[in-house]
C-alpha positions as a printed Julia matrix, in Angstrom:
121×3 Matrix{Float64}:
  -9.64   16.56    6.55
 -12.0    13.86    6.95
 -11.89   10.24    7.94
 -12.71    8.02    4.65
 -15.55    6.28    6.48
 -16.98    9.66    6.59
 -17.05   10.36    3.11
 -17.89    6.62    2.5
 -20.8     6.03    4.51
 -22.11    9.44    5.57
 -24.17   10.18    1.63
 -26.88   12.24    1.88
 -28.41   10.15   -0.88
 -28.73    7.24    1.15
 -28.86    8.58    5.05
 -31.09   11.08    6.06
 -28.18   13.39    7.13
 -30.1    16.09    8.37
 -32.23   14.42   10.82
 -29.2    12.53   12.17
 -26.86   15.8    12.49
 -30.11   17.37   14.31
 -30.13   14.56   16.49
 -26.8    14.26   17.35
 -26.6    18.29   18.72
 -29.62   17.73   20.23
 -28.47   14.69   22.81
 -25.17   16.25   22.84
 -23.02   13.42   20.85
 -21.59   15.07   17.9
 -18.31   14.72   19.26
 -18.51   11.04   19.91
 -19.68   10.36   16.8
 -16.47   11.73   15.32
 -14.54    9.64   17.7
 -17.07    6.73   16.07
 -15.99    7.64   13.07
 -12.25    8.11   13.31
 -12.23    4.49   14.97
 -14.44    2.98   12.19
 -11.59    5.05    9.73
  -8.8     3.04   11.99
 -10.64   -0.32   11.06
 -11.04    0.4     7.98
  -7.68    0.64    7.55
  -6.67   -2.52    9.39
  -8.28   -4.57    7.03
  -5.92   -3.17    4.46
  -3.06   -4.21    6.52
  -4.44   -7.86    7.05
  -5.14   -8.04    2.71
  -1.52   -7.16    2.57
   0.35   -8.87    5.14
  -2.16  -12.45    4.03
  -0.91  -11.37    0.78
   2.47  -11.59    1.61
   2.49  -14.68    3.43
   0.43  -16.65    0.42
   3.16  -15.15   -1.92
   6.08  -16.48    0.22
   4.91  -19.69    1.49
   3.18  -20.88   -2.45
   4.91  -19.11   -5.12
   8.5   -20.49   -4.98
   9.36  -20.81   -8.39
  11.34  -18.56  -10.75
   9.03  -16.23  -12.45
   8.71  -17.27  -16.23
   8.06  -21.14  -15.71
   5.26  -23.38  -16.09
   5.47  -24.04  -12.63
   5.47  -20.55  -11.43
   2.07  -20.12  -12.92
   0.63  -23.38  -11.72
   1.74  -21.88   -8.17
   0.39  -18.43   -9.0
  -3.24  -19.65  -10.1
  -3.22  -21.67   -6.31
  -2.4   -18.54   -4.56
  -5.07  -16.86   -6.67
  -7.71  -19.88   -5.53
  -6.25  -19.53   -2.03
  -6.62  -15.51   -2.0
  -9.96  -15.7    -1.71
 -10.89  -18.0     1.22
  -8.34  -16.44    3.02
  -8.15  -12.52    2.09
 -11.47  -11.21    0.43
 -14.07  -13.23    2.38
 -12.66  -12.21    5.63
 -11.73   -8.5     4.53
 -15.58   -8.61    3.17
 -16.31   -9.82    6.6
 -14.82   -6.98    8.47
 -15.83   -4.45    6.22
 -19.88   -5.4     7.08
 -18.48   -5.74   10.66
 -17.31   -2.0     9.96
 -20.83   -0.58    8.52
 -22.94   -2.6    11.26
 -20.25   -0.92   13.82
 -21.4     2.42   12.25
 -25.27    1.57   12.02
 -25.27    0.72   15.67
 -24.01    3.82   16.89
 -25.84    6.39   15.0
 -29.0     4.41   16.38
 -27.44    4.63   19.55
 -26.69    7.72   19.71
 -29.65    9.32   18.1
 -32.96    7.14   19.25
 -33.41    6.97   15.79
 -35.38    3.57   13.92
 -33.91    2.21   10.83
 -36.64    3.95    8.69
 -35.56    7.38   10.03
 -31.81    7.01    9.4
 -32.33    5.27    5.49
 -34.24    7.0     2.79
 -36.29    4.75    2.08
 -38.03    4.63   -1.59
């Protein structure tokens, strides 16, 4: 099994996987790397659990109409304008918040520059 960050982020056609895993054993941080990654995995989680539970309460507190009348749409299309100030900018947010996390660390951890860790065409 492997955290979904890991199979997310961690694509040999982007990162230069082979220098970073080298790195890594070398200054002895494969294992906190993992950690890094099951935590990132965690986070990346919890913005699931914020989409639904700000999903829940713009369902509850707009939408109180029975299903089938004008009005129920007219209170569906707000909660679709309010879904996205509310839900997908700041899950967007976190998810960059996530990958910079991520970035950070494998820097950190291996000395390497951002030209070393990217393939860079």
């Amino acid at each position: 099994r492997y955290p979904l960050m890991q199979k997310l982020v961690l694509n040999d056609t982007v990162l230069n996987l082979a220098l970073i895993n080298q790195r890594l054993k070398e200054n002895g941080k494969t294992d906190a790397f993992e950690r890094c990654l099951m935590s990132s995995n965690y986070l990346f989680a919890s913005t699931f659990a914020f989409s639904s539970a700000m999903n829940y309460f713009l369902a509850t507190w707009i939408v109180t109409s029975p299903s089938g009348t004008a009005a129920f749409n007219e209170e569906l299309g707000k909660m679709t304008l309010y879904s996205y100030p509310m839900i997908a900018i700041p899950s967007m947010l976190m998810m960059f918040g996530i990958f910079y996390y991520i970035w950070r660390q494998v820097r950190a951890m291996t000395s390497l520059e951002t030209e070393q860790i990217f393939h860079l065409k």
